[in-house]
Amino acid sequence: MAHASELMPYHFNPSENMSEEDKESVYKRVITELKALLLGETDVILKMCSINCLLKSNLTHYYWVGFYCVNDGKLTVGPYQGTLGCLHIDFKKGVCGAVADSKITKIVKQVHDLSQGDEHIACDPNSQSEIVVPVFNQDKKLIAVFDVDSSLPNSFDEIDQRYLEQIMSLFFSESKLSQTQLVI
Ligand code: SME
């Protein structure tokens, strides 16, 4: 049987893992660009699309990136970039559902070590590692989870968690981004 990555749609590049130094500098640059882009913006969908675009364009280990939004106590797929994402996910199901339930970031070094359909939902067989971050609004209410897959194992670490939690806080949990928050 052909290895999953050989079946990867040709227009989605496989992941390339990044050094800690490169991750640090790229995340800092992307946050600066997002602050300039989203100053004064209040539209949640606009901010989700922009965050997906700038992160996926700059971080080579990102294969699938997107938001699952909370609707009536379930998760439904929101803005994303990558192969077809699952449309609906129940709380507690998969990595996304587990994070929606716990409200705590989860990093998975190898998703194929998890029980499929329960601990992990495989929207794409090429996904091997994953990070999922909770997204809270200004009232600290969970509105979504932010999901990133890599086609390589062990792509995500504390650096990804730190910067992604900072991004979700800056653009969704804090009041409208003001001029003073532009200072890096
Ligand atoms: N892997 C996720 C499902 C979303 S697809 O990866 C885009 C999960 O286990 O919840």
PDB file of C-alpha atoms and ligand atoms in Angstrom:
ATOM      1  CA  MET A   1       0.000   0.000   0.000  1.00  0.00           C
ATOM      2  CA  ALA A   2       1.378   3.429  -0.903  1.00  0.00           C
ATOM      3  CA  HIS A   3       2.494   5.498   2.063  1.00  0.00           C
ATOM      4  CA  ALA A   4      -0.044   8.235   2.879  1.00  0.00           C
ATOM      5  CA  SER A   5       2.386  11.019   2.034  1.00  0.00           C
ATOM      6  CA  GLU A   6       2.707   9.664  -1.541  1.00  0.00           C
ATOM      7  CA  LEU A   7      -1.040  10.261  -1.893  1.00  0.00           C
ATOM      8  CA  MET A   8      -0.735  13.841  -0.657  1.00  0.00           C
ATOM      9  CA  PRO A   9      -2.471  16.230  -3.082  1.00  0.00           C
ATOM     10  CA  TYR A  10       0.388  17.719  -5.119  1.00  0.00           C
ATOM     11  CA  HIS A  11      -0.659  21.304  -4.290  1.00  0.00           C
ATOM     12  CA  PHE A  12      -0.294  20.811  -0.530  1.00  0.00           C
ATOM     13  CA  ASN A  13       3.389  20.737   0.384  1.00  0.00           C
ATOM     14  CA  PRO A  14       4.486  18.275   3.050  1.00  0.00           C
ATOM     15  CA  SER A  15       5.663  19.792   6.327  1.00  0.00           C
ATOM     16  CA  GLU A  16       9.272  20.721   7.039  1.00  0.00           C
ATOM     17  CA  ASN A  17      10.165  20.922  10.728  1.00  0.00           C
ATOM     18  CA  MET A  18      11.730  24.166  11.988  1.00  0.00           C
ATOM     19  CA  SER A  19      14.533  24.885  14.446  1.00  0.00           C
ATOM     20  CA  GLU A  20      13.633  26.562  17.732  1.00  0.00           C
ATOM     21  CA  GLU A  21      15.453  29.722  16.645  1.00  0.00           C
ATOM     22  CA  ASP A  22      13.595  29.897  13.356  1.00  0.00           C
ATOM     23  CA  LYS A  23      10.257  29.281  15.062  1.00  0.00           C
ATOM     24  CA  GLU A  24      10.888  32.095  17.561  1.00  0.00           C
ATOM     25  CA  SER A  25      11.832  34.659  14.913  1.00  0.00           C
ATOM     26  CA  VAL A  26       9.024  33.704  12.522  1.00  0.00           C
ATOM     27  CA  TYR A  27       6.294  33.765  15.179  1.00  0.00           C
ATOM     28  CA  LYS A  28       7.509  37.189  16.380  1.00  0.00           C
ATOM     29  CA  ARG A  29       7.431  38.525  12.806  1.00  0.00           C
ATOM     30  CA  VAL A  30       3.971  37.088  12.120  1.00  0.00           C
ATOM     31  CA  ILE A  31       2.577  38.625  15.323  1.00  0.00           C
ATOM     32  CA  THR A  32       3.957  42.012  14.281  1.00  0.00           C
ATOM     33  CA  GLU A  33       2.316  41.641  10.858  1.00  0.00           C
ATOM     34  CA  LEU A  34      -0.996  40.503  12.393  1.00  0.00           C
ATOM     35  CA  LYS A  35      -1.035  43.476  14.768  1.00  0.00           C
ATOM     36  CA  ALA A  36      -0.524  45.900  11.874  1.00  0.00           C
ATOM     37  CA  LEU A  37      -3.133  44.095   9.747  1.00  0.00           C
ATOM     38  CA  LEU A  38      -5.825  43.651  12.376  1.00  0.00           C
ATOM     39  CA  LEU A  39      -5.564  46.947  14.281  1.00  0.00           C
ATOM     40  CA  GLY A  40      -9.131  48.038  15.002  1.00  0.00           C
ATOM     41  CA  GLU A  41     -10.728  44.930  13.457  1.00  0.00           C
ATOM     42  CA  THR A  42     -13.651  43.351  15.287  1.00  0.00           C
ATOM     43  CA  ASP A  43     -14.877  40.779  12.714  1.00  0.00           C
ATOM     44  CA  VAL A  44     -14.033  37.314  14.119  1.00  0.00           C
ATOM     45  CA  ILE A  45     -14.158  35.495  10.752  1.00  0.00           C
ATOM     46  CA  LEU A  46     -11.890  38.107   9.173  1.00  0.00           C
ATOM     47  CA  LYS A  47      -9.367  37.646  11.994  1.00  0.00           C
ATOM     48  CA  MET A  48      -9.530  33.835  11.747  1.00  0.00           C
ATOM     49  CA  CYS A  49      -8.897  33.909   7.979  1.00  0.00           C
ATOM     50  CA  SER A  50      -5.981  36.332   8.376  1.00  0.00           C
ATOM     51  CA  ILE A  51      -4.370  34.327  11.164  1.00  0.00           C
ATOM     52  CA  ASN A  52      -4.629  31.106   9.111  1.00  0.00           C
ATOM     53  CA  CYS A  53      -3.077  32.796   6.079  1.00  0.00           C
ATOM     54  CA  LEU A  54      -0.077  34.434   7.770  1.00  0.00           C
ATOM     55  CA  LEU A  55       0.747  31.437   9.944  1.00  0.00           C
ATOM     56  CA  LYS A  56       0.508  28.876   7.142  1.00  0.00           C
ATOM     57  CA  SER A  57       2.441  31.117   4.738  1.00  0.00           C
ATOM     58  CA  ASN A  58       5.370  31.452   7.133  1.00  0.00           C
ATOM     59  CA  LEU A  59       5.645  28.296   9.231  1.00  0.00           C
ATOM     60  CA  THR A  60       6.905  25.344   7.198  1.00  0.00           C
ATOM     61  CA  HIS A  61       5.730  22.670   9.618  1.00  0.00           C
ATOM     62  CA  TYR A  62       2.074  23.738   9.189  1.00  0.00           C
ATOM     63  CA  TYR A  63       0.193  21.323   6.902  1.00  0.00           C
ATOM     64  CA  TRP A  64      -3.456  21.895   7.970  1.00  0.00           C
ATOM     65  CA  VAL A  65      -4.486  24.974   9.936  1.00  0.00           C
ATOM     66  CA  GLY A  66      -7.881  26.184  11.003  1.00  0.00           C
ATOM     67  CA  PHE A  67     -10.588  26.863  13.541  1.00  0.00           C
ATOM     68  CA  TYR A  68     -13.374  24.645  14.836  1.00  0.00           C
ATOM     69  CA  CYS A  69     -16.098  26.931  16.190  1.00  0.00           C
ATOM     70  CA  VAL A  70     -18.440  26.215  19.106  1.00  0.00           C
ATOM     71  CA  ASN A  71     -22.077  25.932  17.982  1.00  0.00           C
ATOM     72  CA  ASP A  72     -24.770  24.582  20.337  1.00  0.00           C
ATOM     73  CA  GLY A  73     -22.253  22.638  22.399  1.00  0.00           C
ATOM     74  CA  LYS A  74     -20.541  21.058  19.370  1.00  0.00           C
ATOM     75  CA  LEU A  75     -17.657  21.998  17.100  1.00  0.00           C
ATOM     76  CA  THR A  76     -18.238  22.918  13.465  1.00  0.00           C
ATOM     77  CA  VAL A  77     -15.456  23.612  11.014  1.00  0.00           C
ATOM     78  CA  GLY A  78     -14.655  27.306  10.545  1.00  0.00           C
ATOM     79  CA  PRO A  79     -12.062  29.104   8.423  1.00  0.00           C
ATOM     80  CA  TYR A  80      -9.178  26.788   7.511  1.00  0.00           C
ATOM     81  CA  GLN A  81      -6.435  26.089   4.984  1.00  0.00           C
ATOM     82  CA  GLY A  82      -5.608  22.563   3.841  1.00  0.00           C
ATOM     83  CA  THR A  83      -7.275  19.348   2.692  1.00  0.00           C
ATOM     84  CA  LEU A  84     -10.954  18.781   3.454  1.00  0.00           C
ATOM     85  CA  GLY A  85     -11.561  19.151   7.193  1.00  0.00           C
ATOM     86  CA  CYS A  86     -14.175  17.170   9.099  1.00  0.00           C
ATOM     87  CA  LEU A  87     -17.387  19.230   9.296  1.00  0.00           C
ATOM     88  CA  HIS A  88     -18.619  18.399  12.808  1.00  0.00           C
ATOM     89  CA  ILE A  89     -16.813  17.223  15.946  1.00  0.00           C
ATOM     90  CA  ASP A  90     -18.475  16.402  19.284  1.00  0.00           C
ATOM     91  CA  PHE A  91     -16.925  17.715  22.505  1.00  0.00           C
ATOM     92  CA  LYS A  92     -14.599  15.057  23.987  1.00  0.00           C
ATOM     93  CA  LYS A  93     -14.146  13.425  20.554  1.00  0.00           C
ATOM     94  CA  GLY A  94     -10.772  13.746  18.852  1.00  0.00           C
ATOM     95  CA  VAL A  95      -8.025  16.109  19.902  1.00  0.00           C
ATOM     96  CA  CYS A  96     -10.232  19.125  19.138  1.00  0.00           C
ATOM     97  CA  GLY A  97     -13.126  17.827  21.185  1.00  0.00           C
ATOM     98  CA  ALA A  98     -10.797  17.010  24.084  1.00  0.00           C
ATOM     99  CA  VAL A  99      -9.445  20.569  24.098  1.00  0.00           C
ATOM    100  CA  ALA A 100     -12.956  22.041  23.810  1.00  0.00           C
ATOM    101  CA  ASP A 101     -13.858  19.993  26.892  1.00  0.00           C
ATOM    102  CA  SER A 102     -10.689  20.633  28.948  1.00  0.00           C
ATOM    103  CA  LYS A 103     -10.028  24.190  27.669  1.00  0.00           C
ATOM    104  CA  ILE A 104      -6.314  23.366  27.855  1.00  0.00           C
ATOM    105  CA  THR A 105      -3.868  23.300  24.904  1.00  0.00           C
ATOM    106  CA  LYS A 106      -2.907  19.796  23.736  1.00  0.00           C
ATOM    107  CA  ILE A 107       0.201  18.765  21.776  1.00  0.00           C
ATOM    108  CA  VAL A 108       0.262  15.309  20.135  1.00  0.00           C
ATOM    109  CA  LYS A 109       3.654  14.058  18.935  1.00  0.00           C
ATOM    110  CA  GLN A 110       2.210  11.166  16.871  1.00  0.00           C
ATOM    111  CA  VAL A 111      -1.552  11.121  16.261  1.00  0.00           C
ATOM    112  CA  HIS A 112      -1.438   7.517  15.042  1.00  0.00           C
ATOM    113  CA  ASP A 113      -0.569   6.425  18.592  1.00  0.00           C
ATOM    114  CA  LEU A 114      -4.059   7.553  19.682  1.00  0.00           C
ATOM    115  CA  SER A 115      -7.260   5.532  19.363  1.00  0.00           C
ATOM    116  CA  GLN A 116      -8.748   6.585  16.019  1.00  0.00           C
ATOM    117  CA  GLY A 117     -12.300   7.932  16.035  1.00  0.00           C
ATOM    118  CA  ASP A 118     -12.125   8.516  19.772  1.00  0.00           C
ATOM    119  CA  GLU A 119      -8.894  10.219  20.900  1.00  0.00           C
ATOM    120  CA  HIS A 120      -8.046  11.320  17.339  1.00  0.00           C
ATOM    121  CA  ILE A 121     -10.113  12.035  14.242  1.00  0.00           C
ATOM    122  CA  ALA A 122      -8.094  11.631  11.040  1.00  0.00           C
ATOM    123  CA  CYS A 123      -9.425  14.109   8.497  1.00  0.00           C
ATOM    124  CA  ASP A 124      -6.264  13.488   6.442  1.00  0.00           C
ATOM    125  CA  PRO A 125      -4.096  10.333   6.664  1.00  0.00           C
ATOM    126  CA  ASN A 126      -1.034  12.511   6.081  1.00  0.00           C
ATOM    127  CA  SER A 127      -1.402  14.224   9.459  1.00  0.00           C
ATOM    128  CA  GLN A 128       1.118  12.870  11.985  1.00  0.00           C
ATOM    129  CA  SER A 129       1.417  15.450  14.775  1.00  0.00           C
ATOM    130  CA  GLU A 130      -0.942  18.124  16.024  1.00  0.00           C
ATOM    131  CA  ILE A 131      -1.441  21.056  18.366  1.00  0.00           C
ATOM    132  CA  VAL A 132      -4.874  22.348  19.409  1.00  0.00           C
ATOM    133  CA  VAL A 133      -5.336  25.623  21.331  1.00  0.00           C
ATOM    134  CA  PRO A 134      -8.567  26.874  22.983  1.00  0.00           C
ATOM    135  CA  VAL A 135      -9.923  30.262  21.796  1.00  0.00           C
ATOM    136  CA  PHE A 136     -11.777  32.477  24.285  1.00  0.00           C
ATOM    137  CA  ASN A 137     -13.728  35.705  23.685  1.00  0.00           C
ATOM    138  CA  GLN A 138     -13.553  38.854  25.810  1.00  0.00           C
ATOM    139  CA  ASP A 139     -15.929  37.273  28.334  1.00  0.00           C
ATOM    140  CA  LYS A 140     -13.526  34.313  28.635  1.00  0.00           C
ATOM    141  CA  LYS A 141     -16.149  32.087  26.943  1.00  0.00           C
ATOM    142  CA  LEU A 142     -14.839  29.315  24.652  1.00  0.00           C
ATOM    143  CA  ILE A 143     -15.738  30.267  21.059  1.00  0.00           C
ATOM    144  CA  ALA A 144     -13.469  27.892  19.097  1.00  0.00           C
ATOM    145  CA  VAL A 145     -10.386  25.737  19.104  1.00  0.00           C
ATOM    146  CA  PHE A 146      -7.422  26.410  16.810  1.00  0.00           C
ATOM    147  CA  ASP A 147      -6.082  23.234  15.187  1.00  0.00           C
ATOM    148  CA  VAL A 148      -2.742  22.759  13.407  1.00  0.00           C
ATOM    149  CA  ASP A 149      -1.593  19.485  11.820  1.00  0.00           C
ATOM    150  CA  SER A 150       1.842  18.566  10.516  1.00  0.00           C
ATOM    151  CA  SER A 151       2.596  15.771   8.066  1.00  0.00           C
ATOM    152  CA  LEU A 152       5.654  14.956  10.201  1.00  0.00           C
ATOM    153  CA  PRO A 153       5.765  13.504  13.724  1.00  0.00           C
ATOM    154  CA  ASN A 154       6.807  15.642  16.710  1.00  0.00           C
ATOM    155  CA  SER A 155       6.542  19.026  14.930  1.00  0.00           C
ATOM    156  CA  PHE A 156       4.995  21.017  17.795  1.00  0.00           C
ATOM    157  CA  ASP A 157       6.466  22.084  21.127  1.00  0.00           C
ATOM    158  CA  GLU A 158       6.314  24.693  23.905  1.00  0.00           C
ATOM    159  CA  ILE A 159       7.305  27.457  21.490  1.00  0.00           C
ATOM    160  CA  ASP A 160       4.275  26.831  19.259  1.00  0.00           C
ATOM    161  CA  GLN A 161       2.040  26.658  22.331  1.00  0.00           C
ATOM    162  CA  ARG A 162       3.367  29.912  23.800  1.00  0.00           C
ATOM    163  CA  TYR A 163       2.977  31.954  20.630  1.00  0.00           C
ATOM    164  CA  LEU A 164      -0.348  30.445  19.548  1.00  0.00           C
ATOM    165  CA  GLU A 165      -1.858  31.101  22.994  1.00  0.00           C
ATOM    166  CA  GLN A 166      -0.537  34.662  22.764  1.00  0.00           C
ATOM    167  CA  ILE A 167      -2.111  35.129  19.313  1.00  0.00           C
ATOM    168  CA  MET A 168      -5.488  33.751  20.416  1.00  0.00           C
ATOM    169  CA  SER A 169      -5.439  35.991  23.481  1.00  0.00           C
ATOM    170  CA  LEU A 170      -4.393  39.123  21.559  1.00  0.00           C
ATOM    171  CA  PHE A 171      -6.956  38.831  18.781  1.00  0.00           C
ATOM    172  CA  PHE A 172      -9.948  37.190  20.443  1.00  0.00           C
ATOM    173  CA  SER A 173      -9.798  37.560  24.227  1.00  0.00           C
ATOM    174  CA  GLU A 174      -8.580  41.129  24.587  1.00  0.00           C
ATOM    175  CA  SER A 175     -10.656  44.177  23.743  1.00  0.00           C
ATOM    176  CA  LYS A 176     -10.294  45.583  20.215  1.00  0.00           C
ATOM    177  CA  LEU A 177      -6.584  45.828  19.375  1.00  0.00           C
ATOM    178  CA  SER A 178      -5.545  49.399  20.166  1.00  0.00           C
ATOM    179  CA  GLN A 179      -2.601  51.472  19.015  1.00  0.00           C
ATOM    180  CA  THR A 180      -0.798  50.878  22.321  1.00  0.00           C
ATOM    181  CA  GLN A 181      -0.849  47.096  21.785  1.00  0.00           C
ATOM    182  CA  LEU A 182       1.087  47.598  18.546  1.00  0.00           C
ATOM    183  CA  VAL A 183       4.255  48.027  20.567  1.00  0.00           C
ATOM    184  CA  ILE A 184       6.268  44.778  20.391  1.00  0.00           C
TER     185      ILE A 184
HETATM  186  N1  SME B   1      -7.467  15.810  14.052  1.00  0.00           N
HETATM  187  C1  SME B   1      -8.542  16.558  14.652  1.00  0.00           C
HETATM  188  C2  SME B   1      -9.711  16.685  13.676  1.00  0.00           C
HETATM  189  C3  SME B   1      -9.631  17.857  12.760  1.00  0.00           C
HETATM  190  S1  SME B   1      -8.697  17.418  11.293  1.00  0.00           S
HETATM  191  O1  SME B   1      -7.330  17.214  11.782  1.00  0.00           O
HETATM  192  C4  SME B   1      -8.619  18.929  10.401  1.00  0.00           C
HETATM  193  C5  SME B   1      -9.048  15.880  15.934  1.00  0.00           C
HETATM  194  O2  SME B   1      -8.615  14.749  16.238  1.00  0.00           O
HETATM  195  O3  SME B   1      -9.885  16.481  16.607  1.00  0.00           O
END
